[in-house]
Amino acid sequence: MALDLTTDIKITWCAGCPNSQILVAFRQAVEEFVSAGSIEIHNIVAGAGVGCHGKISDYLEINTFNSLHGRIVPSLTGIKLANPKLTVVGFSGDGDSFSEGFSHITHAARSNSDISIFLHNNQVFALTTGQATATSPKGFKGGTMPEGSINEPINPALIMLAMGATFIARTFASDIKRTKEIMKEAMLHKGFAFVEIIQPCITFFDTREYYKERVYWLDEKHKKGNLDCAFKVARMKTADKVPCGIIYQTFKPTFEELV
Amino acid sequence: MTDSNTTSNGIKTIAIGGAAGDGAREAGINFSELLNELGYKTFSSFDYPSLIRGGHNFARISYSIEPVYADYKELDVLVAVNAESVLVHQHSLKEGARVFVEEAYLSEVKDLGIDLIPLPMKKIAEELKAPQVARTSSAFGAYGYTLGIPLNQLKMLADKVYANVGSEMNVALVEKGYNHVKKLGVPQDVCDIPTEHGEIGEVMDGNKAIAKGFLAAGLEAYVGYPMTPSTSTLQFLAKMAKKTGLKVVHPEDEIAVLNMALGMSYAGKRTAVGTANGGFALMQETFSLAGVSEIPIAIMVAMRMGPATGVATHTSQGDLQFILHAGHGEFPRLVIAPGDVEECFECAADALNLAWKYQLPAVILSDKHLSESYKSVTLDTKSKGPDFGKRAVPVGSHYVRYKITEDGISPLAFPGKANVVVKATSYEHNEEGEAVEDKADVQTMQDKRFRKLNGLYQDFAWFPTVKTYGDEWSDVVIVFWGSTKGAMLEARKQLKSPAKLVQVLWMEPFDADRIKAELSGARVIIDVEANHTAQLAALIREKTSIEIHNKVLKYDAQPFTPTQLAEEINKFI
Ligand SMILES: Cc1ncc(C[n+]2csc(CCOP(=O)(O)OP(=O)(O)O)c2C)c(N)n1
Ligand code: SF4
Ligand SMILES: [Mg+2]
C-alpha cells in the first residue's frame, strides 16, 4: 500500500511559497525511509513551532506535536528522552528559534540532544505579516522597524557551530532533491542535527532571485569533519556566496544517552 | 521569659541557632531524628536567610508523645552556636529553659540574666579534628544527657542518626558533649521517654513526601530548575535517578522545564515538574498548552513570599488565586493544596493519577513552611498506586487523539505504536488534532474538555476535598488551607471556646456543596491564611456566596505559630 502522508486539511500557504517544497522534500524523505524499511512510520515524530512554517504539522499524516511559538525544541528533547526509538524532527522558524526561543535551540545544540531541527529561514516573521527577525539583514524594513532594522543578523550555522551542534547543514528550499537528502542525513545523524533551509517568503521578503544567484553547493573538497573548515564555511555567508551542503558533522554522546 | 500552657499539653520545643554555615539546619534534622527514634512525634521548621554564610539560621523542633503539627515559638531548650542566637531567642525562653551556649561566646551574653550552660562545641570539634559544621553533635550529646538517656543508648542512636555523614566521628563528639555536661553537674530530666509508642516512622519534609507521592503513582520522569523552596524535591529525585532509571532533568530554564515535560508525557512517560511560584510564572503559556493539548502533567508549585524575588527563603500563601487563574484561556485544571507532610504524599499521588485519568494539568500547591518543614511520619505508601486512565484499545479503525466522548476523555495513545497517528497541538483543533477555526468545531472541542470536570465532581466522593477537625457540632467555624493546618491544629488546644476546623484541600474543582454544608449554620466564621488578601475567603465567596468577615491574615513571611494564632482567633470568639 502506497504511503499517504497527506491530511484533509487545506494548505493555506501562499501559492508558490517554498514551504510547500520543504513539505514535499520531507514527505519524500519519510517515504524513502519507510519503503527502504529503515524507519517505521509510527516511529517518526515531527514537531513544529508557530509561524507559517508550523502549519506543516497539519499537512503531515504522521505523529506531530505543534508547540507554542519558540518552544518546540525542549518538547522534542523530552519526546526523544521518553522514547529513544523515535526519530524526532522539528520544523522551526527564524523567529521561532532565533528570536523567541533562542535559549532552547542553543542549549539543545550544546547538550547534543538527538533530534533534528529544520529551520525555515525566511528572515522574517511571516505569519504576523512581515517584521524583522534575528536573522533579517540590517536595514530590513518591517512593520515594527519602518526605518529599517538596526541590528546585524544572526548567522544560524555559526551559532550552532559555536554551541557544539554535531551536524550542521544549509540547503535551499527550491532544491527539493538536495533538501530531501540533507533531511535524511540529519535524521540518520546521532546527535543534534541543525539544517538551515533558505526559504524565501514570496509575500513579505522575496529573496528568491537573491539566493538563486548566490547559493552554491559544497563539494567533496570540504572537510565536514574539520571544525576549522566548518567555521570558515559557516562564516562565508557573504554578500556574494552562500555555501550549502553539510557544513559540519562529528559524533559525541547524546544528551539522551547521558541522562 | 514567656509563660504559656504549651508544657501542659506535653509539647516541648528546642531551637538550634547559629550563623549560616554553622549547620543549624542539619543539627535540627539530627535532633528530630533522635527524638523520633526515641518514640516521640516531632515537627521541625527551619528559618534561614537567602545567603550562604553569616546571617541567623535556626531550626526549631517541637515534640511530644502525641503527634505534633507545628513548632512552637516558646522554647524549653536553646542550643546557641553563636551569641546572636541567644539575643534572638532570649524572649522566647520558657521558665527554667536550658540554654546551651558555645563557650567561646559566653562572655558576650553572660549578663543577660539567663541561666547558661557553657558548651565548648568549637573546642571539642578541634580536639577531635572534626569539621566545625559537625560541632553541634556535641550539643546532641549534651542534650541527650539532660533527657536522661544512658550513654550507651545515646551512642547507639547517634550511630544511626549520623549513619550517612560518618557516624564514628559524630558519635565521638556526642560522647564528649555528654560527658562535659555530666561533669558540670547539669541536672537530668525525670526520664519521660515514651516506653510505648506506635510504629517509629521517619522524619520527612513536605518536598520529599511530594516526591514519594509522585513515585507511588508511577512517576517515570521529573523536570525542574532550582528555586527555593522547591529545589529539594528535584535534588532528592536526581539522587535516585541512576539507581532507579527515573529520568530527571534540569534544563536551561522553567519554560524549557514544562515544555520538555510535556514532550515526555506526550511520548507516554508519567512526568511531573516542580518549581516555586516565580518559576511557575514563567510557565504560564505552556501551562495553557497542557490544557488545550490535554497532555497529562503534575506540577508541584511551592510558594515563597512574593512578589518577584520577594522574601526568597520565607513562606507565604500568596499565590492561590494566581494558580487558580494561571495560563491564558479557559481549560479544566486540578489544584490541590495539602496541609501536612502525609497529605503532601497523598495529594501528589492523587495529582499525578488524576492528571492521567483526566488528561489535564494538575497542580499540587505547597509553600516554604510545608515543603521544608520536617515531621515524624509513617507514609502509607501502598495506599496509592498508578491510575493509567483511558488508553486507546488496539486500533483497527482510525485513531484520533481528541475523540469527542461523553465523559470528555479521549482514549490516549502514544507515538511509536503501529497504525496510530498521535497529533498534539497548541491550536484549537478537531478530533484529529489539526488546527480549526470553524466556530462549531471550536465550541465542540471546548465542551468536550470541560465535560471532564463532571468526572472530577463525581470523584469528590472518593477524595479528601475538605477535611474537618475539632468540635464538629460547634457554631464557631474556622477555615484555612495548606501549611496553616499545622499551626491551626495546635492553636485549637488554646482556644477559648470549642470550634470546628475546616481545611480546604481541593481548590479546583471546588467542592462548593461540601463547603456550604460545613459553613451553614455557623454563628462565627473565621478565615485564617498566610497572605494579605484572604484568597481562600475570596474563593469561598465566589463559589458559595458566603462572605467571611473575620480574618486572621499573616503576611510577614513567617508561618503562624500556635500560641500567637490562638490569641488572634480568640479575639473573635
Ligand atoms: C508568545 C508568542 N508571541 C508572539 C506570537 C505571534 N507570532 C506568531 S507567528 C510569529 C512569527 C513567526 O515567525 P517565524 O518563526 O520566523 O515563522 P514564519 O511565519 O516566518 O514561518 C509570531 C511573532 C505568538 N504566537 N506567541
Ligand atoms: S507569508 Fe511568506 S512564508 Fe508565509 S506562506 Fe506566504 S510566502 Fe510562505
Ligand atoms: Mg520566519
Short mmCIF file of N, CA, C and O in Angstrom, two decimals, chain B residues 441-516:
data_model
loop_
_atom_site.label_atom_id
_atom_site.label_comp_id
_atom_site.label_asym_id
_atom_site.label_seq_id
_atom_site.Cartn_x
_atom_site.Cartn_y
_atom_site.Cartn_z
N ASP B 441 -16.64 23.77 15.45
CA ASP B 441 -15.52 22.93 15.92
C ASP B 441 -14.91 23.51 17.19
O ASP B 441 -14.59 22.78 18.13
N VAL B 442 -14.75 24.82 17.21
CA VAL B 442 -14.11 25.48 18.35
C VAL B 442 -14.92 25.23 19.62
O VAL B 442 -14.39 24.88 20.68
N GLN B 443 -16.23 25.36 19.47
CA GLN B 443 -17.09 25.19 20.63
C GLN B 443 -17.17 23.73 21.08
O GLN B 443 -17.11 23.43 22.27
N THR B 444 -17.26 22.85 20.09
CA THR B 444 -17.40 21.42 20.40
C THR B 444 -16.21 20.91 21.21
O THR B 444 -16.37 20.17 22.18
N MET B 445 -15.00 21.32 20.80
CA MET B 445 -13.82 20.79 21.48
C MET B 445 -13.71 21.37 22.90
O MET B 445 -13.30 20.67 23.83
N GLN B 446 -14.10 22.62 23.06
CA GLN B 446 -14.08 23.18 24.42
C GLN B 446 -15.07 22.44 25.31
O GLN B 446 -14.76 22.12 26.45
N ASP B 447 -16.26 22.19 24.77
CA ASP B 447 -17.27 21.47 25.57
C ASP B 447 -16.74 20.10 25.97
O ASP B 447 -16.92 19.67 27.09
N LYS B 448 -16.08 19.43 25.03
CA LYS B 448 -15.50 18.12 25.33
C LYS B 448 -14.54 18.23 26.50
O LYS B 448 -14.60 17.47 27.47
N ARG B 449 -13.65 19.21 26.43
CA ARG B 449 -12.65 19.34 27.52
C ARG B 449 -13.32 19.61 28.86
O ARG B 449 -12.96 19.03 29.87
N PHE B 450 -14.29 20.49 28.84
CA PHE B 450 -14.90 20.85 30.12
C PHE B 450 -15.79 19.73 30.67
O PHE B 450 -16.03 19.70 31.88
N ARG B 451 -16.24 18.82 29.81
CA ARG B 451 -17.03 17.68 30.33
C ARG B 451 -16.20 16.83 31.29
O ARG B 451 -16.74 16.12 32.13
N LYS B 452 -14.90 16.90 31.18
CA LYS B 452 -14.05 16.10 32.08
C LYS B 452 -14.28 16.50 33.53
O LYS B 452 -14.07 15.70 34.45
N LEU B 453 -14.71 17.72 33.74
CA LEU B 453 -14.96 18.17 35.12
C LEU B 453 -16.06 17.34 35.78
O LEU B 453 -16.03 17.14 37.00
N ASN B 454 -17.02 16.87 34.96
CA ASN B 454 -18.10 16.07 35.57
C ASN B 454 -17.54 14.85 36.29
O ASN B 454 -18.01 14.47 37.36
N GLY B 455 -16.54 14.24 35.70
CA GLY B 455 -15.91 13.08 36.33
C GLY B 455 -15.25 13.48 37.65
O GLY B 455 -15.34 12.77 38.65
N LEU B 456 -14.61 14.63 37.61
CA LEU B 456 -13.96 15.09 38.84
C LEU B 456 -14.99 15.42 39.92
O LEU B 456 -14.76 15.19 41.10
N TYR B 457 -16.15 15.94 39.51
CA TYR B 457 -17.20 16.21 40.51
C TYR B 457 -17.62 14.90 41.16
O TYR B 457 -17.85 14.83 42.37
N GLN B 458 -17.70 13.84 40.36
CA GLN B 458 -18.03 12.52 40.93
C GLN B 458 -16.93 12.07 41.91
O GLN B 458 -17.21 11.45 42.92
N ASP B 459 -15.71 12.41 41.56
CA ASP B 459 -14.57 11.99 42.39
C ASP B 459 -14.56 12.67 43.76
O ASP B 459 -13.85 12.21 44.66
N PHE B 460 -15.30 13.76 43.91
CA PHE B 460 -15.36 14.41 45.23
C PHE B 460 -15.66 13.38 46.32
O PHE B 460 -15.18 13.50 47.45
N ALA B 461 -16.45 12.39 45.95
CA ALA B 461 -16.86 11.40 46.94
C ALA B 461 -15.68 10.54 47.41
O ALA B 461 -15.72 9.96 48.49
N TRP B 462 -14.65 10.43 46.59
CA TRP B 462 -13.56 9.49 46.88
C TRP B 462 -12.28 10.14 47.37
O TRP B 462 -11.34 9.46 47.76
N PHE B 463 -12.24 11.45 47.29
CA PHE B 463 -11.00 12.14 47.67
C PHE B 463 -11.28 13.14 48.80
O PHE B 463 -12.38 13.65 48.91
N PRO B 464 -10.26 13.41 49.61
CA PRO B 464 -10.45 14.39 50.70
C PRO B 464 -10.41 15.81 50.17
O PRO B 464 -9.40 16.49 50.25
N THR B 465 -11.52 16.26 49.61
CA THR B 465 -11.57 17.63 49.08
C THR B 465 -11.55 18.64 50.22
O THR B 465 -11.01 19.73 50.09
N VAL B 466 -12.19 18.24 51.33
CA VAL B 466 -12.31 19.09 52.50
C VAL B 466 -12.17 18.18 53.71
O VAL B 466 -12.66 17.05 53.68
N LYS B 467 -11.48 18.65 54.75
CA LYS B 467 -11.39 17.85 55.98
C LYS B 467 -11.85 18.71 57.15
O LYS B 467 -11.63 19.93 57.14
N THR B 468 -12.45 18.07 58.13
CA THR B 468 -12.85 18.82 59.32
C THR B 468 -12.21 18.20 60.56
O THR B 468 -11.91 17.00 60.59
N TYR B 469 -12.00 19.05 61.55
CA TYR B 469 -11.37 18.61 62.80
C TYR B 469 -12.08 19.32 63.95
O TYR B 469 -12.77 20.32 63.76
N GLY B 470 -11.83 18.82 65.13
CA GLY B 470 -12.27 19.53 66.33
C GLY B 470 -13.72 19.27 66.65
O GLY B 470 -14.22 18.16 66.45
N ASP B 471 -14.38 20.30 67.15
CA ASP B 471 -15.73 20.15 67.66
C ASP B 471 -16.73 20.35 66.53
O ASP B 471 -17.16 21.46 66.25
N GLU B 472 -17.05 19.23 65.88
CA GLU B 472 -17.85 19.28 64.65
C GLU B 472 -19.20 19.96 64.85
O GLU B 472 -19.78 20.48 63.91
N TRP B 473 -19.71 19.92 66.06
CA TRP B 473 -21.04 20.47 66.34
C TRP B 473 -21.01 21.97 66.61
O TRP B 473 -22.03 22.63 66.69
N SER B 474 -19.82 22.52 66.75
CA SER B 474 -19.71 23.91 67.20
C SER B 474 -20.21 24.90 66.14
O SER B 474 -20.08 24.65 64.94
N ASP B 475 -20.77 26.03 66.59
CA ASP B 475 -21.19 27.06 65.63
C ASP B 475 -20.09 28.10 65.42
O ASP B 475 -20.31 29.14 64.82
N VAL B 476 -18.91 27.80 65.93
CA VAL B 476 -17.73 28.60 65.59
C VAL B 476 -16.94 27.77 64.58
O VAL B 476 -16.54 26.64 64.86
N VAL B 477 -16.76 28.33 63.39
CA VAL B 477 -16.10 27.57 62.32
C VAL B 477 -14.88 28.34 61.83
O VAL B 477 -14.96 29.53 61.53
N ILE B 478 -13.77 27.63 61.78
CA ILE B 478 -12.53 28.26 61.30
C ILE B 478 -12.12 27.58 60.00
O ILE B 478 -12.00 26.35 59.97
N VAL B 479 -11.93 28.36 58.93
CA VAL B 479 -11.50 27.77 57.65
C VAL B 479 -10.06 28.19 57.35
O VAL B 479 -9.65 29.31 57.64
N PHE B 480 -9.35 27.30 56.74
CA PHE B 480 -7.93 27.53 56.46
C PHE B 480 -7.51 26.53 55.39
O PHE B 480 -8.28 25.66 54.99
N TRP B 481 -6.27 26.67 54.94
CA TRP B 481 -5.76 25.75 53.91
C TRP B 481 -4.24 25.66 54.00
O TRP B 481 -3.60 26.48 54.66
N GLY B 482 -3.71 24.63 53.33
CA GLY B 482 -2.25 24.50 53.20
C GLY B 482 -1.55 24.38 54.54
O GLY B 482 -2.11 23.88 55.53
N SER B 483 -0.33 24.87 54.59
CA SER B 483 0.53 24.64 55.75
C SER B 483 -0.02 25.24 57.04
O SER B 483 0.41 24.88 58.13
N THR B 484 -0.98 26.16 56.92
CA THR B 484 -1.61 26.75 58.09
C THR B 484 -2.30 25.69 58.95
O THR B 484 -2.53 25.89 60.15
N LYS B 485 -2.60 24.56 58.32
CA LYS B 485 -3.21 23.46 59.07
C LYS B 485 -2.43 23.14 60.34
O LYS B 485 -3.02 22.93 61.41
N GLY B 486 -1.12 23.10 60.24
CA GLY B 486 -0.30 22.70 61.38
C GLY B 486 -0.52 23.59 62.58
O GLY B 486 -0.88 23.13 63.67
N ALA B 487 -0.31 24.89 62.39
CA ALA B 487 -0.48 25.83 63.50
C ALA B 487 -1.92 25.83 63.99
O ALA B 487 -2.19 25.96 65.20
N MET B 488 -2.86 25.63 63.06
CA MET B 488 -4.28 25.64 63.43
C MET B 488 -4.62 24.47 64.36
O MET B 488 -5.29 24.65 65.38
N LEU B 489 -4.13 23.28 64.01
CA LEU B 489 -4.43 22.12 64.86
C LEU B 489 -3.82 22.28 66.25
O LEU B 489 -4.38 21.85 67.25
N GLU B 490 -2.67 22.93 66.32
CA GLU B 490 -2.06 23.17 67.63
C GLU B 490 -2.78 24.31 68.36
O GLU B 490 -3.05 24.21 69.56
N ALA B 491 -3.10 25.37 67.62
CA ALA B 491 -3.76 26.53 68.25
C ALA B 491 -5.09 26.13 68.86
O ALA B 491 -5.53 26.70 69.87
N ARG B 492 -5.73 25.15 68.26
CA ARG B 492 -7.03 24.68 68.74
C ARG B 492 -6.99 24.35 70.23
O ARG B 492 -7.96 24.59 70.97
N LYS B 493 -5.84 23.85 70.70
CA LYS B 493 -5.72 23.46 72.10
C LYS B 493 -5.79 24.67 73.03
O LYS B 493 -5.94 24.53 74.23
N GLN B 494 -5.63 25.85 72.47
CA GLN B 494 -5.61 27.06 73.30
C GLN B 494 -6.78 27.99 73.01
O GLN B 494 -6.76 29.16 73.40
N LEU B 495 -7.80 27.50 72.29
CA LEU B 495 -8.94 28.37 72.00
C LEU B 495 -9.85 28.50 73.21
O LEU B 495 -9.99 27.56 73.99
N LYS B 496 -10.49 29.67 73.32
CA LYS B 496 -11.37 29.96 74.46
C LYS B 496 -12.63 29.11 74.43
O LYS B 496 -13.22 28.83 75.46
N SER B 497 -13.10 28.81 73.21
CA SER B 497 -14.34 28.04 73.14
C SER B 497 -14.20 26.99 72.04
O SER B 497 -13.32 27.08 71.19
N PRO B 498 -15.07 25.99 72.07
CA PRO B 498 -14.98 24.94 71.06
C PRO B 498 -15.15 25.50 69.65
O PRO B 498 -15.84 26.50 69.46
N ALA B 499 -14.53 24.86 68.70
CA ALA B 499 -14.63 25.32 67.32
C ALA B 499 -14.50 24.15 66.38
O ALA B 499 -13.84 23.16 66.68
N LYS B 500 -15.17 24.28 65.23
CA LYS B 500 -14.99 23.30 64.16
C LYS B 500 -13.95 23.86 63.19
O LYS B 500 -14.01 25.01 62.79
N LEU B 501 -13.00 23.01 62.84
CA LEU B 501 -11.95 23.44 61.92
C LEU B 501 -12.21 22.85 60.54
O LEU B 501 -12.44 21.64 60.42
N VAL B 502 -12.16 23.67 59.51
CA VAL B 502 -12.44 23.21 58.14
C VAL B 502 -11.23 23.50 57.26
O VAL B 502 -10.89 24.66 57.03
N GLN B 503 -10.63 22.45 56.77
CA GLN B 503 -9.46 22.59 55.89
C GLN B 503 -9.89 22.32 54.45
O GLN B 503 -10.48 21.28 54.15
N VAL B 504 -9.60 23.25 53.56
CA VAL B 504 -9.92 23.05 52.15
C VAL B 504 -8.67 22.53 51.44
O VAL B 504 -7.62 23.16 51.50
N LEU B 505 -8.79 21.39 50.79
CA LEU B 505 -7.65 20.82 50.04
C LEU B 505 -7.83 21.00 48.54
O LEU B 505 -6.91 21.39 47.84
N TRP B 506 -9.00 20.66 48.05
CA TRP B 506 -9.23 20.80 46.60
C TRP B 506 -9.73 22.21 46.32
O TRP B 506 -10.82 22.59 46.72
N MET B 507 -8.90 22.96 45.61
CA MET B 507 -9.25 24.34 45.29
C MET B 507 -9.96 24.42 43.95
O MET B 507 -10.77 25.30 43.71
N GLU B 508 -9.60 23.52 43.04
CA GLU B 508 -10.22 23.47 41.72
C GLU B 508 -10.12 22.04 41.23
O GLU B 508 -9.01 21.52 41.21
N PRO B 509 -11.22 21.39 40.86
CA PRO B 509 -12.57 21.88 41.07
C PRO B 509 -12.88 22.01 42.57
O PRO B 509 -12.24 21.36 43.40
N PHE B 510 -13.85 22.86 42.88
CA PHE B 510 -14.13 23.25 44.25
C PHE B 510 -15.39 22.56 44.73
O PHE B 510 -16.42 22.60 44.05
N ASP B 511 -15.29 21.94 45.88
CA ASP B 511 -16.42 21.17 46.42
C ASP B 511 -17.37 22.13 47.16
O ASP B 511 -17.47 22.13 48.39
N ALA B 512 -18.09 22.92 46.37
CA ALA B 512 -18.89 24.01 46.93
C ALA B 512 -20.00 23.49 47.86
O ALA B 512 -20.27 24.09 48.91
N ASP B 513 -20.60 22.38 47.46
CA ASP B 513 -21.71 21.87 48.30
C ASP B 513 -21.21 21.50 49.69
O ASP B 513 -21.84 21.78 50.70
N ARG B 514 -20.05 20.88 49.70
CA ARG B 514 -19.48 20.45 50.99
C ARG B 514 -19.14 21.67 51.84
O ARG B 514 -19.45 21.71 53.04
N ILE B 515 -18.54 22.67 51.23
CA ILE B 515 -18.17 23.88 51.98
C ILE B 515 -19.42 24.56 52.51
O ILE B 515 -19.48 24.99 53.68
N LYS B 516 -20.42 24.65 51.65
CA LYS B 516 -21.69 25.27 52.10
C LYS B 516 -22.22 24.53 53.31
O LYS B 516 -22.63 25.13 54.30
#
